[in-house]
Amino acid sequence: MSSSDPTCYTVLRQSLEKGSDETKIDTLRRIVISTMNGNPQPTLMMPIIQFVMPSRNKQLKKLLHFYWEVCPKYDEQGKLKQEMILVVNAIRMTSYVLLNSLLQHPNEYIRGATLRFLTKIAKDSELLEPLIPTCLFAIYAIYREHENLIPDAAELMTTFLAAETDATCKRNAFVFLAHCAMPKAVDYIADIQDTIPMLDESLQMSLIEVIRLDCKTDASHRSRYVRTISELLDVSSHAVKYEAATTLTTLTQNPAAVKAAASCFINLIIKESDNNVKLIVLDRLDALRSRHGHVLDSLIMDVLQILSSADMEVRRKAISVVLSMTSSRNVEEVVLFMKKQLQKTQEADFEKAPEYRQLLIQSIHVTAIKFSEVAASVVHALMDFLGDTNNPSALDVVAFVREVVEKFPSLRADICEKLIQTLNQIKSGKVYRGILWILGEYIESVGDMTAAMQEIRKVIGEIPILASEQRLLDEAGGNTEEEAEVKTEGVSSRPKVLADGTYATETALTAASSSRLEAVKAASKPPLRSLILAGDFFTGSVLAVALSKLALRFSDKSQDEAATNAFRAEAMLIMTSMIRVGQSKFVTVPIDEDSNERIMNCIQTLSELKTQPAVHDVFLHDTKVAFSKMLTAQETKDAESTKTKIVQVDDLLTFRQFSKKTADEAIDDADDVGRATGSAEVHEDFISNLSRISQLTGFSDPIYAEAYVKMHGFDILLDVLLVNQTANTLQNLCLDFATLGDLKIVERPSVHTIAPHGFQSIKATIKVSSTETGVIFGSILWEGPNLAESCVILNDIHIDIMDYIKPAYCKEMQFRSMWTEFEWENRVNVNSTITDPRDYLKYVMKATNMSCLTPEGALSGDCNFLSANMYARSLFGEDALANLSIETTATGVTGHVRIRSKTQGIALSLGDRISMGKQ
């Protein structure tokens, strides 16, 4: 074999690259023999590294050890070849395994070959140096298993730490020292205390961990550790700062230390680029705030700087923390900052401005309602956004103003005056409806009523609407009603073949007057008039109600009979004008029956102004009382959801030193580990466990199997009991599972052998990723007498999604927003024998684990109709909405349930839950 022979090189390379393990073994053997005979083949080193080193074949690995011993490792100048760096990295990555295998690997040849190779490279410092840090852990593994082999390990590590300069080696040696002699590790920390902030990041992390472990058993060094940890809050590493701040809050409850840790968390959130890390640290900051009350209130302006982040989830979480920290001492500063941010969202280049603006408006809403002293200063600023093109933001402003005018009577006059001035800036029908309702309910003075009527006349334009629109059409060229009809200007007798094969004459028509009508419709009009002509007669009916309230109140307040009659006549003219135009050709959509009836009722009310006092009370009193009750019910529900746990004077006290792992303030993460592994879970009772058992095979099958199905967070734990009902030994028994839906088997059970009439328990874990109905199915395979294979198909296990859905609560605006956003809807028809609508509502809430958002006051009273909104949230953060609309009939209740969600699965699953029950 010649190194200069290109044909031989090509053949060997192709054998190494594309050959089987047997071919590679033969080729590598030839290369080793050639190298030992003085023909080293240096060009084949890279192919060997690429295609032979990753192999798992034992014989190939043996030959590879021989090759590393005989291959040339140095160039002509006596320096280590660059190719050997790859070999060094491979050895470094597996050095712990290699060295640990000297004691534990069952193959003696591998143990000997590894030792032989290490002795061959003992003179090469470049190869051995990267192995030293991992060799320390290898020595630690030896010490852990056989302490007598290294009795002076602690002294060796102490000496090594004093002399070593490499950061990784020092960190590994310190970990070794902490596990074999904690007092010496504590002494080492005391010796280097002044230099700890300048140490390497990995060693600092190990020092923090040892400090936590030492304080758990010995509190005498705690004051010294507090100073050490405090100095680590200013290092450059974000990981070290986070661990130091977390540890500091467990070492001491001193307000100064708590504030320092909180400041560290805030700086981390501002400087860290990863949004996931920001959210994690925000959760830690929120937990710190919940434990230490108003200690952190002075840092609220620093927390507000987190809003500079572009991620909406980070902003939303930061706002939540700010609202919980807001008090009467800092509320003015918080509101001023939010108002400035609100102004910035008006800039064209501001990122995610509409969403951020809506979040700020909602936050100011909550703050102003909670602290009445700032309500007056923010309500006028927010009303500037009523004409916002972003409809959700404007709706949030309307909701805020509506609540303010109800709770703060002193502000009603100014707010109503401002609303009257902004009527011509509104672009949305929903916003108009909210403002008109407020004006109808809370305007008290005659002057304001007159001003409101004048402004309404401006935004609705010339009345009667139909007459003015017809005049515009006439001016555009359509002189008569007949001219508005379609005129024939040309006829083409060209034949056309229809779908059934027959012939017809095709006529060409033009619509000159129709084009004039479209031009009239497209002309610029006042905002409220445009909405009505576009078919928004719901807003028109709200306008009719508001005008009725104003006219009734004007009649009560004013002593001028002529002015009262004029006001009432003008209101009735606007109402009749809306009905007339709604029945004409000038509207996009004709007026609906409900809106028509509602406006007619208002006209009738005004026509019977003095004869129906009960109707007056309904318009002027009952609606305001109903709104007040709704706000009270919402506040009660909010208070219940945020109610803090009350500790009674005779409750048991827990001392961590006297208990195992039940401390509220554990100095390490033992509690979190306990929750994650389920060791701290409350065990269910025996009856509850029995209800979760599923029979998988029949009693007459050779193997009887049943499974205990338990939901544990995002996992499903299956504990399967197998019973061999035959007199034969079942060998190589394999329980194989498969899934449908968003379920994933974590690990497959191993093979077992069951003795005659024996038992075997097998556990399996299945990961759940979403709230959808899943199915687990499978089979049992085994070998019986004479190695005959047998199989039993298991019954399906249906996963109940109700274990992942929990009742939740959201505000009405959030519900409406999600209802509009979610695209999946499942409509379930209701035809039940239950006679009481409220009983059926309770049944649906129980079947779907949903909470009812509709206030109790709205569900009370005697009525044959019921409509309620329900809401639930899954463990995976999925929202589920439902609307129940039913009526009572002679045979029971009928109607439907509409379920909406972001994903199809949860909507269908909840619908099935309702359909499977009472109908």
Tab-separated table of C-alpha atoms in Angstrom, residues 93-274:
chain	number	residue	atom	x	y	z
A	93	MET	CA	-16.654	14.962	26.178
A	94	THR	CA	-16.541	11.312	27.212
A	95	SER	CA	-13.633	11.385	29.668
A	96	TYR	CA	-15.864	10.995	32.695
A	97	VAL	CA	-17.478	7.953	31.137
A	98	LEU	CA	-14.099	6.515	30.142
A	99	LEU	CA	-12.447	7.005	33.497
A	100	ASN	CA	-15.502	5.971	35.454
A	101	SER	CA	-15.680	2.816	33.320
A	102	LEU	CA	-12.369	1.735	34.866
A	103	LEU	CA	-14.400	0.709	37.877
A	104	GLN	CA	-17.896	0.161	36.467
A	105	HIS	CA	-17.745	-0.954	32.800
A	106	PRO	CA	-18.417	-4.710	32.439
A	107	ASN	CA	-16.075	-5.054	29.431
A	108	GLU	CA	-12.527	-5.583	30.688
A	109	TYR	CA	-11.037	-4.907	27.283
A	110	ILE	CA	-12.528	-1.409	27.140
A	111	ARG	CA	-11.154	-0.670	30.591
A	112	GLY	CA	-7.693	-1.849	29.604
A	113	ALA	CA	-7.690	-0.169	26.188
A	114	THR	CA	-8.688	3.169	27.694
A	115	LEU	CA	-5.939	3.007	30.312
A	116	ARG	CA	-3.438	1.954	27.670
A	117	PHE	CA	-4.382	4.909	25.471
A	118	LEU	CA	-4.116	7.388	28.361
A	119	THR	CA	-0.615	6.117	29.166
A	120	LYS	CA	0.390	6.625	25.547
A	121	ILE	CA	-0.561	10.313	25.622
A	122	ALA	CA	0.767	10.964	29.131
A	123	LYS	CA	3.579	13.138	27.743
A	124	ASP	CA	1.268	15.367	25.732
A	125	SER	CA	0.165	18.217	27.969
A	126	GLU	CA	-2.066	19.661	25.251
A	127	LEU	CA	-4.091	16.465	25.317
A	128	LEU	CA	-4.166	15.978	29.059
A	129	GLU	CA	-4.862	19.570	30.119
A	130	PRO	CA	-8.512	19.692	28.895
A	131	LEU	CA	-9.166	16.424	30.718
A	132	ILE	CA	-8.188	17.684	34.160
A	133	PRO	CA	-11.493	19.411	35.085
A	134	THR	CA	-13.514	16.336	34.226
A	135	CYS	CA	-10.961	14.063	35.863
A	136	LEU	CA	-11.769	15.811	39.151
A	137	PHE	CA	-15.359	14.646	38.864
A	138	ALA	CA	-14.132	11.193	37.932
A	139	ILE	CA	-12.060	11.118	41.108
A	140	TYR	CA	-15.101	12.352	43.013
A	141	ALA	CA	-17.106	9.430	41.624
A	142	ILE	CA	-14.424	7.066	42.876
A	143	TYR	CA	-14.428	8.737	46.288
A	144	ARG	CA	-18.207	8.589	46.525
A	145	GLU	CA	-18.285	4.852	45.901
A	146	HIS	CA	-15.042	3.874	47.660
A	147	GLU	CA	-14.094	6.495	50.198
A	148	ASN	CA	-11.313	4.352	51.620
A	149	LEU	CA	-9.351	4.580	48.373
A	150	ILE	CA	-8.839	8.355	48.805
A	151	PRO	CA	-8.969	8.987	52.565
A	152	ASP	CA	-7.272	12.402	52.292
A	153	ALA	CA	-9.529	13.711	49.489
A	154	ALA	CA	-10.503	16.843	51.443
A	155	GLU	CA	-6.878	17.858	52.058
A	156	LEU	CA	-5.973	17.143	48.431
A	157	MET	CA	-8.817	19.351	47.148
A	158	THR	CA	-7.934	22.143	49.598
A	159	THR	CA	-4.341	22.122	48.425
A	160	PHE	CA	-5.447	21.929	44.781
A	161	LEU	CA	-7.771	24.937	45.213
A	162	ALA	CA	-4.985	27.008	46.752
A	163	ALA	CA	-2.576	26.347	43.884
A	164	GLU	CA	-4.879	26.051	40.840
A	165	THR	CA	-5.575	29.040	38.591
A	166	ASP	CA	-7.909	27.527	35.997
A	167	ALA	CA	-11.508	28.619	36.718
A	168	THR	CA	-13.160	25.366	35.626
A	169	CYS	CA	-10.770	23.244	37.663
A	170	LYS	CA	-11.325	25.392	40.745
A	171	ARG	CA	-15.094	25.145	40.365
A	172	ASN	CA	-15.009	21.339	40.043
A	173	ALA	CA	-12.587	21.007	42.951
A	174	PHE	CA	-14.787	23.225	45.118
A	175	VAL	CA	-17.881	21.130	44.329
A	176	PHE	CA	-15.872	18.019	45.235
A	177	LEU	CA	-14.734	19.654	48.499
A	178	ALA	CA	-18.264	20.748	49.427
A	179	HIS	CA	-19.585	17.196	49.088
A	180	CYS	CA	-16.764	15.477	50.936
A	181	ALA	CA	-16.039	18.077	53.664
A	182	MET	CA	-18.562	20.908	54.042
A	183	PRO	CA	-16.677	22.623	56.943
A	184	LYS	CA	-13.560	22.958	54.778
A	185	ALA	CA	-15.688	24.399	51.940
A	186	VAL	CA	-17.129	26.940	54.388
A	187	ASP	CA	-13.619	27.842	55.542
A	188	TYR	CA	-12.562	28.274	51.904
A	189	ILE	CA	-15.457	30.696	51.354
A	190	ALA	CA	-14.348	32.674	54.410
A	191	ASP	CA	-10.748	32.814	53.116
A	192	ILE	CA	-11.718	34.175	49.674
A	193	GLN	CA	-14.670	36.302	50.810
A	194	ASP	CA	-13.147	39.583	49.612
A	195	THR	CA	-12.407	38.246	46.122
A	196	ILE	CA	-15.687	36.444	45.480
A	197	PRO	CA	-17.159	39.217	43.228
A	198	MET	CA	-14.114	38.876	40.898
A	199	LEU	CA	-14.298	35.086	40.523
A	200	ASP	CA	-15.508	33.155	37.498
A	201	GLU	CA	-19.271	32.836	36.978
A	202	SER	CA	-19.387	29.040	37.388
A	203	LEU	CA	-17.474	29.194	40.681
A	204	GLN	CA	-19.758	31.975	41.956
A	205	MET	CA	-22.812	29.821	41.200
A	206	SER	CA	-21.278	26.921	43.138
A	207	LEU	CA	-20.467	29.227	46.048
A	208	ILE	CA	-24.097	30.404	46.210
A	209	GLU	CA	-25.315	26.813	46.209
A	210	VAL	CA	-22.970	25.863	49.058
A	211	ILE	CA	-24.067	28.932	51.035
A	212	ARG	CA	-27.700	27.824	50.753
A	213	LEU	CA	-26.824	24.293	51.844
A	214	ASP	CA	-24.775	25.514	54.797
A	215	CYS	CA	-27.474	27.917	56.036
A	216	LYS	CA	-29.990	25.100	55.923
A	217	THR	CA	-28.091	23.239	58.662
A	218	ASP	CA	-26.128	25.985	60.411
A	219	ALA	CA	-27.366	29.569	60.793
A	220	SER	CA	-24.272	30.879	62.595
A	221	HIS	CA	-22.656	32.147	59.374
A	222	ARG	CA	-25.788	33.775	58.011
A	223	SER	CA	-24.823	37.402	58.734
A	224	ARG	CA	-21.479	36.928	56.980
A	225	TYR	CA	-23.172	35.319	54.009
A	226	VAL	CA	-25.641	38.211	53.695
A	227	ARG	CA	-22.739	40.598	53.014
A	228	THR	CA	-21.163	38.174	50.534
A	229	ILE	CA	-24.407	37.635	48.621
A	230	SER	CA	-25.128	41.376	48.603
A	231	GLU	CA	-21.820	42.001	46.824
A	232	LEU	CA	-22.784	39.472	44.132
A	233	LEU	CA	-25.830	41.583	43.210
A	234	ASP	CA	-23.504	43.911	41.269
A	235	VAL	CA	-21.612	41.353	39.168
A	236	SER	CA	-21.958	41.264	35.391
A	237	SER	CA	-23.442	37.753	35.058
A	238	HIS	CA	-27.235	37.774	34.933
A	239	ALA	CA	-27.461	34.172	36.165
A	240	VAL	CA	-25.334	34.957	39.240
A	241	LYS	CA	-27.333	38.109	40.001
A	242	TYR	CA	-30.615	36.186	39.797
A	243	GLU	CA	-29.409	33.395	42.093
A	244	ALA	CA	-27.849	35.907	44.503
A	245	ALA	CA	-31.047	37.965	44.748
A	246	THR	CA	-33.151	34.829	45.263
A	247	THR	CA	-30.790	33.548	47.960
A	248	LEU	CA	-30.618	36.926	49.717
A	249	THR	CA	-34.397	36.991	50.241
A	250	THR	CA	-34.210	33.587	51.936
A	251	LEU	CA	-31.269	34.506	54.169
A	252	THR	CA	-32.825	37.635	55.639
A	253	GLN	CA	-36.117	39.529	55.794
A	254	ASN	CA	-34.452	42.872	56.407
A	255	PRO	CA	-36.293	45.577	54.384
A	256	ALA	CA	-33.041	46.979	52.995
A	257	ALA	CA	-31.953	43.536	51.745
A	258	VAL	CA	-35.385	42.854	50.275
A	259	LYS	CA	-35.313	46.176	48.404
A	260	ALA	CA	-31.805	45.436	47.137
A	261	ALA	CA	-32.940	42.046	45.822
A	262	ALA	CA	-36.012	43.608	44.202
A	263	SER	CA	-33.850	46.292	42.538
A	264	CYS	CA	-31.623	43.525	41.199
A	265	PHE	CA	-34.642	41.730	39.742
A	266	ILE	CA	-35.865	44.955	38.106
A	267	ASN	CA	-32.457	45.643	36.519
A	268	LEU	CA	-32.349	42.078	35.219
A	269	ILE	CA	-35.757	42.476	33.589
A	270	ILE	CA	-34.769	45.757	31.936
A	271	LYS	CA	-31.382	44.551	30.644
A	272	GLU	CA	-32.217	40.954	29.736
A	273	SER	CA	-33.099	40.417	26.063
A	274	ASP	CA	-34.927	37.084	26.402
